[in-house]
CSV table of C-alpha atoms and ligand atoms in Angstrom, one decimal:
chain,number,residue,atom,x,y,z
A,1,MET,CA,9.1,33.6,9.5
A,2,LYS,CA,12.3,32.9,9.9
A,3,GLU,CA,12.9,29.1,11.7
A,4,ILE,CA,16.1,27.4,12.7
A,5,VAL,CA,17.0,23.8,13.8
A,6,LEU,CA,18.4,23.2,17.0
A,7,CYS,CA,20.5,19.5,17.5
A,8,LYS,CA,21.6,18.5,20.8
A,9,TYR,CA,24.3,16.0,21.0
A,10,GLY,CA,23.8,12.6,22.9
A,11,GLU,CA,26.9,10.8,23.6
A,12,ILE,CA,29.4,13.2,21.9
A,13,ALA,CA,28.6,15.7,24.8
A,14,LEU,CA,30.4,12.9,27.1
A,15,LYS,CA,33.0,12.7,25.1
A,16,GLY,CA,35.5,14.7,27.2
A,17,LEU,CA,38.6,15.6,25.4
A,18,ASN,CA,37.6,14.2,22.2
A,19,LYS,CA,34.4,16.1,21.8
A,20,ASN,CA,35.5,18.5,19.4
A,21,THR,CA,36.6,15.7,17.0
A,22,PHE,CA,33.2,13.9,17.3
A,23,GLU,CA,31.6,17.4,16.9
A,24,ALA,CA,33.5,18.1,13.6
A,25,VAL,CA,32.8,14.4,12.2
A,26,MET,CA,29.1,15.1,12.6
A,27,VAL,CA,29.0,18.5,11.3
A,28,LYS,CA,30.7,17.4,8.1
A,29,ASN,CA,28.1,14.6,7.8
A,30,ILE,CA,25.5,17.0,8.5
A,31,LYS,CA,26.4,19.5,5.5
A,32,HIS,CA,27.0,16.4,3.4
A,33,ARG,CA,23.3,15.0,3.9
A,34,LEU,CA,22.0,18.9,3.1
A,35,ARG,CA,24.2,19.8,0.5
A,36,ASP,CA,21.7,20.5,-1.9
A,37,MET,CA,19.2,22.5,0.4
A,38,GLY,CA,21.0,25.9,-0.3
A,39,LYS,CA,23.1,27.8,1.7
A,40,ILE,CA,22.8,27.0,5.4
A,41,GLU,CA,24.9,28.5,8.6
A,42,TYR,CA,25.9,26.5,11.3
A,43,SER,CA,27.3,27.7,15.1
A,44,ARG,CA,27.9,25.8,18.1
A,45,SER,CA,27.4,26.4,21.5
A,46,GLN,CA,27.0,24.3,24.6
A,47,SER,CA,26.5,20.9,23.3
A,48,THR,CA,23.9,22.3,20.4
A,49,LEU,CA,24.0,22.7,17.3
A,50,TYR,CA,22.5,25.5,15.5
A,51,ILE,CA,21.5,25.1,11.8
A,52,GLU,CA,20.2,28.0,10.0
A,53,PRO,CA,18.8,28.2,6.5
A,54,VAL,CA,20.0,31.6,4.7
A,55,ASP,CA,17.9,31.0,1.7
A,56,ASP,CA,14.0,29.2,1.8
A,57,VAL,CA,14.3,25.7,2.3
A,58,ASP,CA,11.6,22.8,2.6
A,59,MET,CA,11.8,23.0,6.7
A,60,ASP,CA,10.1,19.4,6.8
A,61,GLU,CA,12.3,17.9,4.8
A,62,LEU,CA,15.6,19.3,6.5
A,63,VAL,CA,14.3,18.0,9.9
A,64,ASP,CA,13.2,14.5,8.3
A,65,ARG,CA,17.2,14.3,7.0
A,66,LEU,CA,18.7,15.6,10.4
A,67,ARG,CA,16.4,13.1,12.3
A,68,LYS,CA,18.3,10.3,10.6
A,69,VAL,CA,21.9,11.5,11.4
A,70,TYR,CA,23.8,9.5,14.3
A,71,GLY,CA,25.1,11.6,16.7
A,72,ILE,CA,21.9,13.6,17.4
A,73,ALA,CA,19.9,13.1,20.3
A,74,LYS,CA,17.3,15.5,20.1
A,75,LEU,CA,16.2,18.4,17.9
A,76,CYS,CA,13.9,20.9,17.6
A,77,ARG,CA,12.6,23.5,15.3
A,78,ALA,CA,13.0,27.2,17.0
A,79,LYS,CA,11.8,30.3,15.5
A,80,LYS,CA,14.3,33.3,15.4
A,81,ILE,CA,13.0,36.2,16.2
A,82,GLU,CA,14.5,40.0,17.4
A,83,LYS,CA,16.4,40.5,20.9
A,84,SER,CA,13.6,42.1,22.9
A,85,MET,CA,10.5,41.7,25.4
A,86,ASP,CA,8.3,43.2,22.7
A,87,ALA,CA,9.0,40.5,20.3
A,88,VAL,CA,9.1,37.4,22.6
A,89,LEU,CA,5.5,38.6,23.9
A,90,SER,CA,4.2,39.4,20.8
A,91,LYS,CA,1.5,37.6,19.3
A,92,GLU,CA,3.4,36.2,16.3
A,93,THR,CA,5.7,34.4,18.6
A,94,THR,CA,3.0,32.6,20.8
A,95,ASP,CA,1.2,31.6,17.6
A,96,TYR,CA,4.2,29.6,16.5
A,97,PHE,CA,3.4,27.5,20.0
A,98,ASP,CA,-0.4,26.8,18.5
A,99,GLU,CA,0.3,23.5,17.6
A,100,SER,CA,2.5,22.2,20.5
A,101,LEU,CA,0.3,24.0,22.8
A,102,GLU,CA,-3.5,23.5,21.7
A,103,ASN,CA,-3.5,19.7,22.9
A,104,ALA,CA,-1.4,20.0,26.0
A,105,LYS,CA,-2.6,20.5,29.3
A,106,THR,CA,0.3,21.6,31.3
A,107,PHE,CA,3.3,23.8,30.6
A,108,LYS,CA,6.2,25.4,31.9
A,109,VAL,CA,8.4,28.3,30.3
A,110,PHE,CA,12.3,27.8,30.4
A,111,ALA,CA,14.4,30.7,30.0
A,112,LYS,CA,18.3,30.4,28.4
A,113,ARG,CA,20.0,34.0,29.0
A,114,SER,CA,23.2,33.6,27.1
A,115,ASP,CA,23.6,37.5,26.8
A,116,LYS,CA,24.3,38.6,30.3
A,117,HIS,CA,23.2,42.2,29.5
A,118,PHE,CA,19.5,41.3,28.5
A,119,ALA,CA,17.7,44.1,30.5
A,120,LEU,CA,15.4,41.2,32.3
A,121,LYS,CA,16.6,37.9,34.1
A,122,SER,CA,15.6,34.5,33.5
A,123,PRO,CA,13.0,34.2,36.1
A,124,GLU,CA,11.4,37.6,34.9
A,125,ILE,CA,11.5,36.4,31.4
A,126,CYS,CA,9.6,33.2,32.5
A,127,ARG,CA,7.4,35.0,34.4
A,128,GLU,CA,6.1,37.1,31.4
A,129,MET,CA,6.1,34.5,29.0
A,130,GLY,CA,4.1,32.2,31.3
A,131,HIS,CA,1.4,35.3,31.8
A,132,VAL,CA,1.0,35.9,27.8
A,133,ILE,CA,0.7,32.4,27.3
A,134,LEU,CA,-2.0,31.9,30.1
A,135,GLU,CA,-3.7,34.5,28.8
A,136,ARG,CA,-3.7,33.2,25.0
A,137,TYR,CA,-4.1,29.5,26.0
A,138,PRO,CA,-6.9,29.7,29.3
A,139,HIS,CA,-7.1,25.7,29.1
A,140,LEU,CA,-3.3,25.1,30.1
A,141,SER,CA,-2.1,25.4,33.8
A,142,VAL,CA,1.5,25.6,35.0
A,143,ASP,CA,3.4,22.5,35.9
A,144,VAL,CA,7.2,23.2,36.9
A,145,HIS,CA,7.8,19.6,37.4
A,146,ASP,CA,6.2,17.3,34.7
A,147,PRO,CA,4.9,19.7,32.2
A,148,ASP,CA,3.1,18.4,28.7
A,149,VAL,CA,5.1,21.1,27.3
A,150,THR,CA,8.3,22.8,27.9
A,151,VAL,CA,8.3,26.6,26.0
A,152,THR,CA,11.7,27.5,25.9
A,153,VAL,CA,13.0,31.2,25.3
A,154,GLU,CA,16.4,31.2,24.4
A,155,ILE,CA,18.2,35.1,24.7
A,156,ARG,CA,21.5,34.9,22.9
A,157,GLU,CA,24.1,37.4,21.4
A,158,THR,CA,22.3,38.6,18.4
A,159,ASN,CA,19.0,37.4,18.7
A,160,ALA,CA,16.5,35.5,20.5
A,161,PHE,CA,14.8,31.8,19.6
A,162,VAL,CA,11.7,30.3,20.8
A,163,HIS,CA,10.7,26.7,20.8
A,164,ALA,CA,8.2,24.4,22.1
A,165,LYS,CA,8.8,20.9,20.8
A,166,ALA,CA,11.6,18.8,20.6
A,167,LEU,CA,11.9,15.4,18.5
A,168,ASP,CA,13.8,12.6,19.1
A,169,GLY,CA,17.3,12.5,16.6
A,170,ALA,CA,18.5,8.8,15.9
A,171,GLY,CA,20.8,9.1,18.7
A,172,GLY,CA,24.3,7.0,18.1
A,173,ILE,CA,27.4,8.9,17.5
A,174,PRO,CA,28.7,10.0,14.4
A,175,ILE,CA,29.5,7.9,11.2
A,176,GLY,CA,33.2,8.0,10.9
A,177,THR,CA,34.3,7.9,14.1
A,178,SER,CA,34.4,4.0,14.5
A,179,GLY,CA,36.0,2.4,11.5
A,180,ARG,CA,34.8,0.7,8.3
A,181,ALA,CA,32.5,-2.3,8.1
A,182,LEU,CA,31.4,-4.4,5.4
A,183,LEU,CA,27.8,-5.6,5.7
A,184,LEU,CA,26.5,-8.4,4.3
A,185,LEU,CA,23.2,-7.2,2.4
A,186,SER,CA,20.8,-9.7,1.4
A,187,GLY,CA,17.5,-8.5,0.4
A,188,GLY,CA,15.8,-9.7,3.9
A,189,ILE,CA,14.7,-8.1,7.5
A,190,ASP,CA,17.9,-8.4,9.3
A,191,SER,CA,20.7,-7.1,7.3
A,192,PRO,CA,19.8,-3.7,6.9
A,193,VAL,CA,18.9,-3.5,10.4
A,194,ALA,CA,22.2,-5.0,11.3
A,195,GLY,CA,23.9,-2.6,9.2
A,196,CYS,CA,22.2,0.5,10.7
A,197,MET,CA,22.8,-0.7,13.9
A,198,ILE,CA,26.7,-0.7,13.4
A,199,ALA,CA,26.4,2.6,11.4
A,200,LYS,CA,24.7,3.9,14.7
A,201,ARG,CA,28.1,3.1,16.5
A,202,GLY,CA,30.0,5.3,14.2
A,203,ALA,CA,31.1,2.9,11.4
A,204,GLN,CA,31.2,3.7,7.6
A,205,ILE,CA,29.1,1.1,6.1
A,206,GLN,CA,30.2,-0.4,2.9
A,207,ALA,CA,27.9,-3.3,1.5
A,208,VAL,CA,28.5,-6.9,-0.4
A,209,HIS,CA,25.5,-8.3,-2.2
A,210,PHE,CA,25.7,-11.8,-3.9
A,211,GLU,CA,23.6,-12.8,-6.9
A,212,ALA,CA,23.1,-15.9,-8.9
A,213,PRO,CA,21.7,-14.9,-12.2
A,214,PRO,CA,19.3,-16.5,-13.7
A,215,TYR,CA,18.2,-18.2,-10.2
A,216,THR,CA,17.7,-14.5,-9.2
A,217,SER,CA,16.5,-11.9,-10.8
A,218,GLU,CA,17.2,-8.5,-11.8
A,219,ARG,CA,14.5,-7.2,-9.8
A,220,ALA,CA,15.6,-8.9,-6.5
A,221,ARG,CA,19.0,-7.0,-7.2
A,222,LEU,CA,17.0,-3.9,-7.7
A,223,LYS,CA,15.3,-4.3,-4.4
A,224,VAL,CA,18.4,-4.8,-2.7
A,225,GLU,CA,19.7,-1.3,-3.8
A,226,ARG,CA,16.8,0.2,-2.7
A,227,LEU,CA,17.3,-1.1,0.7
A,228,ALA,CA,20.7,0.4,0.4
A,229,GLN,CA,19.2,3.7,-0.7
A,230,ILE,CA,17.0,4.0,2.2
A,231,MET,CA,19.8,2.7,4.4
A,232,ALA,CA,22.3,5.2,2.9
A,233,GLY,CA,19.7,8.2,4.8
A,234,TYR,CA,21.3,7.0,8.0
A,235,CYS,CA,24.5,5.6,6.9
A,236,GLY,CA,25.6,7.9,4.5
A,237,ASP,CA,26.4,6.9,0.6
A,238,ILE,CA,27.1,3.4,0.6
A,239,LYS,CA,29.6,1.9,-1.6
A,240,PHE,CA,27.8,-1.1,-2.8
A,241,HIS,CA,29.7,-4.4,-4.1
A,242,CYS,CA,27.7,-7.0,-6.2
A,243,VAL,CA,29.1,-10.3,-6.4
A,244,PRO,CA,28.1,-12.9,-9.0
A,245,PHE,CA,27.8,-16.1,-7.3
A,246,THR,CA,25.9,-18.1,-9.7
A,247,LYS,CA,29.3,-20.7,-10.9
A,248,ILE,CA,30.3,-20.9,-7.2
A,249,GLN,CA,26.8,-22.2,-6.1
A,250,GLU,CA,26.4,-24.4,-9.4
A,251,ALA,CA,29.8,-26.2,-8.2
A,252,ILE,CA,28.6,-26.8,-4.4
A,253,ARG,CA,25.7,-28.4,-5.6
A,254,ASP,CA,27.5,-30.2,-8.4
A,255,ASN,CA,30.4,-31.3,-5.9
A,256,CYS,CA,29.2,-31.4,-2.2
A,257,LYS,CA,26.7,-33.1,-0.1
A,258,GLU,CA,23.3,-31.6,-0.2
A,259,GLU,CA,23.5,-31.3,3.7
A,260,PHE,CA,26.5,-29.1,3.4
A,261,PHE,CA,25.5,-26.9,0.9
A,262,THR,CA,24.4,-24.0,3.0
A,263,ILE,CA,27.1,-24.1,4.9
A,264,ILE,CA,29.7,-24.1,2.4
A,265,MET,CA,28.1,-21.5,0.6
A,266,ARG,CA,28.2,-18.9,3.6
A,267,ARG,CA,32.1,-19.9,4.3
A,268,LEU,CA,33.0,-18.9,0.4
A,269,MET,CA,30.3,-15.8,1.1
A,270,MET,CA,32.8,-15.0,3.9
A,271,GLU,CA,35.9,-15.7,2.2
A,272,ILE,CA,34.9,-13.3,-0.9
A,273,ALA,CA,33.7,-10.7,1.7
A,274,VAL,CA,37.3,-10.7,3.5
A,275,LYS,CA,38.9,-10.3,0.5
A,276,ILE,CA,36.7,-7.2,-0.8
A,277,ALA,CA,37.2,-6.0,2.9
A,278,GLU,CA,41.1,-6.3,2.6
A,279,LYS,CA,41.1,-4.3,-0.9
A,280,GLU,CA,39.1,-1.8,0.9
A,281,ASP,CA,41.1,-1.2,4.3
A,282,ILE,CA,37.4,-2.6,6.1
A,283,GLN,CA,38.4,-3.8,9.6
A,284,CYS,CA,34.9,-6.2,10.2
A,285,LEU,CA,31.9,-8.0,8.5
A,286,VAL,CA,28.7,-7.5,9.6
A,287,THR,CA,25.7,-10.1,8.9
A,288,GLY,CA,22.1,-9.7,10.2
A,289,GLU,CA,22.3,-13.2,11.7
A,290,SER,CA,20.3,-14.1,15.2
A,291,LEU,CA,21.1,-17.1,17.0
A,292,GLY,CA,19.0,-19.9,16.1
A,293,GLN,CA,16.8,-18.6,13.7
A,294,VAL,CA,17.5,-20.9,10.7
A,295,ALA,CA,20.0,-24.0,10.5
A,296,SER,CA,22.8,-21.8,9.3
A,297,GLN,CA,22.9,-19.5,12.1
A,298,THR,CA,23.3,-22.2,15.0
A,299,MET,CA,26.4,-21.7,17.3
A,300,TYR,CA,27.7,-24.8,15.7
A,301,ALA,CA,27.2,-23.4,12.2
A,302,MET,CA,28.6,-19.9,12.9
A,303,VAL,CA,31.8,-21.5,14.0
A,304,CYS,CA,32.2,-22.8,10.5
A,305,THR,CA,31.6,-19.9,8.8
A,306,ASP,CA,33.9,-17.8,11.2
A,307,ALA,CA,36.8,-19.9,10.7
A,308,VAL,CA,37.0,-18.7,7.4
A,309,SER,CA,37.4,-15.0,8.4
A,310,THR,CA,40.4,-13.2,9.2
A,311,LEU,CA,38.4,-10.3,10.5
A,312,PRO,CA,35.8,-10.2,13.1
A,313,VAL,CA,32.5,-10.7,12.3
A,314,PHE,CA,29.8,-8.6,13.8
A,315,ARG,CA,26.3,-9.8,14.4
A,316,PRO,CA,24.5,-7.2,15.9
A,317,CYS,CA,21.0,-8.7,15.8
A,318,ILE,CA,22.4,-12.2,17.3
A,319,GLY,CA,20.5,-11.8,20.6
A,320,MET,CA,17.3,-10.3,19.4
A,321,ASP,CA,13.9,-11.9,18.4
A,322,LYS,CA,12.6,-11.8,15.3
A,323,SER,CA,9.9,-9.1,16.5
A,324,GLU,CA,12.5,-7.0,17.9
A,325,ILE,CA,14.6,-6.7,14.6
A,326,VAL,CA,11.0,-5.8,12.9
A,327,GLU,CA,10.4,-3.2,14.9
A,328,ILE,CA,13.8,-1.3,14.3
A,329,SER,CA,13.1,-2.3,10.6
A,330,ARG,CA,10.1,-0.4,10.7
A,331,LYS,CA,11.5,2.5,12.5
A,332,ILE,CA,14.0,2.9,9.6
A,333,ASP,CA,11.5,2.2,7.3
A,334,THR,CA,13.2,-0.6,5.4
A,335,PHE,CA,10.3,-3.3,6.5
A,336,GLU,CA,8.0,-2.8,3.5
A,337,THR,CA,10.7,-3.2,1.0
A,338,SER,CA,12.6,-6.4,2.9
A,339,ILE,CA,9.0,-8.4,3.0
A,340,GLU,CA,8.6,-7.8,-1.0
A,341,PRO,CA,8.6,-11.4,-2.3
A,342,TYR,CA,12.1,-11.8,-4.0
A,343,GLU,CA,14.5,-14.6,-4.4
A,344,ASP,CA,17.8,-14.5,-2.6
A,345,CYS,CA,20.8,-16.4,-3.3
A,346,CYS,CA,20.4,-18.5,-0.1
A,347,THR,CA,16.8,-19.9,-1.1
A,348,VAL,CA,18.7,-21.5,-4.7
A,349,PHE,CA,19.5,-24.7,-3.9
A,350,THR,CA,18.5,-25.1,-0.4
A,351,PRO,CA,19.0,-28.4,1.1
A,352,LYS,CA,15.9,-30.3,2.5
A,353,HIS,CA,17.8,-31.2,5.9
A,354,PRO,CA,20.8,-29.0,6.5
A,355,LYS,CA,23.0,-29.9,9.2
A,356,THR,CA,22.3,-28.1,12.1
A,357,ARG,CA,25.2,-29.3,13.9
A,358,PRO,CA,28.1,-29.4,11.7
A,359,THR,CA,31.7,-30.1,12.7
A,360,LEU,CA,34.4,-27.8,11.0
A,361,LYS,CA,36.7,-30.8,10.4
A,362,ASP,CA,33.3,-32.7,8.2
A,363,VAL,CA,32.7,-29.1,6.6
A,364,GLU,CA,36.3,-28.7,5.6
A,365,LYS,CA,36.5,-32.0,4.5
A,366,GLU,CA,33.4,-31.7,2.5
A,367,GLN,CA,34.8,-28.5,0.9
A,368,GLN,CA,37.7,-29.8,-0.1
A,369,ARG,CA,36.0,-32.2,-2.6
A,370,PHE,CA,36.2,-29.4,-5.4
A,371,ASP,CA,38.9,-26.5,-5.6
A,372,PHE,CA,36.8,-23.3,-5.1
A,373,ALA,CA,39.9,-21.0,-5.2
A,374,PRO,CA,39.7,-20.3,-9.0
A,375,LEU,CA,36.2,-19.3,-8.9
A,376,VAL,CA,36.4,-17.2,-5.7
A,377,GLU,CA,39.2,-15.3,-7.5
A,378,THR,CA,37.1,-14.7,-10.7
A,379,ALA,CA,34.0,-13.6,-8.6
A,380,VAL,CA,35.9,-11.2,-6.5
A,381,ASN,CA,37.6,-10.0,-10.0
A,382,ASP,CA,33.9,-9.8,-11.6
A,383,THR,CA,32.4,-7.9,-8.9
A,384,ARG,CA,30.9,-4.7,-9.8
A,385,THR,CA,31.3,-2.0,-7.5
A,386,TYR,CA,29.3,1.3,-7.4
A,387,TYR,CA,28.0,3.9,-4.9
A,388,ILE,CA,24.5,4.3,-4.0
A,389,ASN,CA,23.1,7.7,-2.2
A,390,ALA,CA,20.4,8.7,-0.1
A,391,ASP,CA,17.1,10.4,-2.6
B,1,ATP,P1,18.2,-11.3,6.3
B,1,ATP,O1,16.7,-11.2,6.5
B,1,ATP,O2,19.2,-10.3,6.3
B,1,ATP,O3,18.1,-11.8,4.6
B,1,ATP,P2,18.0,-14.2,7.2
B,1,ATP,O4,17.4,-14.3,8.3
B,1,ATP,O5,17.1,-14.2,6.0
B,1,ATP,O6,18.8,-12.7,6.8
B,1,ATP,P3,19.9,-15.7,5.5
B,1,ATP,O7,19.6,-15.6,4.4
B,1,ATP,O8,20.3,-17.3,6.4
B,1,ATP,O9,19.0,-15.1,6.8
B,1,ATP,O10,20.9,-14.8,6.0
B,1,ATP,C1,22.0,-14.5,7.1
B,1,ATP,C2,22.8,-13.7,6.5
B,1,ATP,O11,23.5,-13.4,5.4
B,1,ATP,C3,21.9,-11.9,6.1
B,1,ATP,O12,21.4,-11.5,7.4
B,1,ATP,C4,22.9,-11.6,5.4
B,1,ATP,O13,23.7,-10.8,6.5
B,1,ATP,C5,23.9,-12.5,4.5
B,1,ATP,N1,23.2,-12.9,3.4
B,1,ATP,C6,22.5,-13.8,2.9
B,1,ATP,N2,22.1,-13.9,1.6
B,1,ATP,C7,22.9,-12.8,1.3
B,1,ATP,C8,23.1,-12.4,-0.1
B,1,ATP,N3,22.5,-12.6,-1.3
B,1,ATP,N4,24.1,-11.3,-0.3
B,1,ATP,C9,24.8,-10.8,0.6
B,1,ATP,N5,24.4,-11.4,2.0
B,1,ATP,C10,23.7,-12.0,2.5
B,2,MG,MG1,18.0,-13.7,4.0
């Protein structure tokens, strides 16, 4: 049996004169994501992309990958058949609907006839197909207003397609249409969600991770790399910057008042992230912060961290409850990895009583007790950069 996948655009369809540009970027992303799946043909018509494998491919895997591509709102597997009513009404074709129709109660047939020379008109195609389906699945009844399943017959120039089940796509707009973003990626639940939310709006994501060996282990870093790998299924290949942060954290511990440890550490993280972003021609930083979640995520603390950034800092989780963030992390499949119990540099030397209402003046004064600039420069120079690809 010959199966193809139809992808329906979401917001791209509304892009007016820019639609072609967005469409081209999405197709490029899809081709990259499917590059190791054999020869595949692509064609477009009416806000739908037709993806037709030429070689034998694992269709489940193909569909799984496509469901993570931003820009696709809905997709469905369709059977490609000969362009004739015999083929449309054959047992082989109705067999294809088994899975979708067996558990349904109501259905309707929808016909799309782009070949205006086809012998039957759309209402006739619907009538005949409806008749055959009712004979084959007597438990069903027709509901043209709100059916459980819509069986679609598409008569195109060279072939016909039939399909019955639409799957949700990832939505959003294609990656690469909204600039570049540098995600501060920890091993936690929030930052992978934040990264995917910004990627969903079209940004190309790079990640920066701070590690503090020997206080943080190699296994902790490997966990973060695994998170990046899961994210790459959605975000595309991720350029990953791993920053050695130990000396800076020790200097904070040895020179600053304990209640300021976290806030100064976060300011230095931001400073380093900005330097990496500038090198990479990136336009914004992204964190997984949520207002009031912990002491370093109060409005006062964020004023102090933002003060060192010359780039906008986006925090897509800012107004979300933990439970809402968890829901997305389960959806993008990062949750189980995020909750593995490894240490993060943020949990090294944590103050017992962090300041929840620091003032910028006090923080700056405290930070001036030590000249961090040379350590910052060394950390940036010693940063290891490599690519993490989706598996
Ligand atoms: P997450 O679940 O994303 O780790 P969190 O609720 O644990 O967030 P914090 O540990 O305070 O919060 O971190 C806040 C944000 O700072 C994170 O969302 C992430 O963007 C960034 N961050 C924290 N630790 C690191 C790290 N080791 N490397 C890079 N970024 C980090
Ligand atoms: Mg964390």
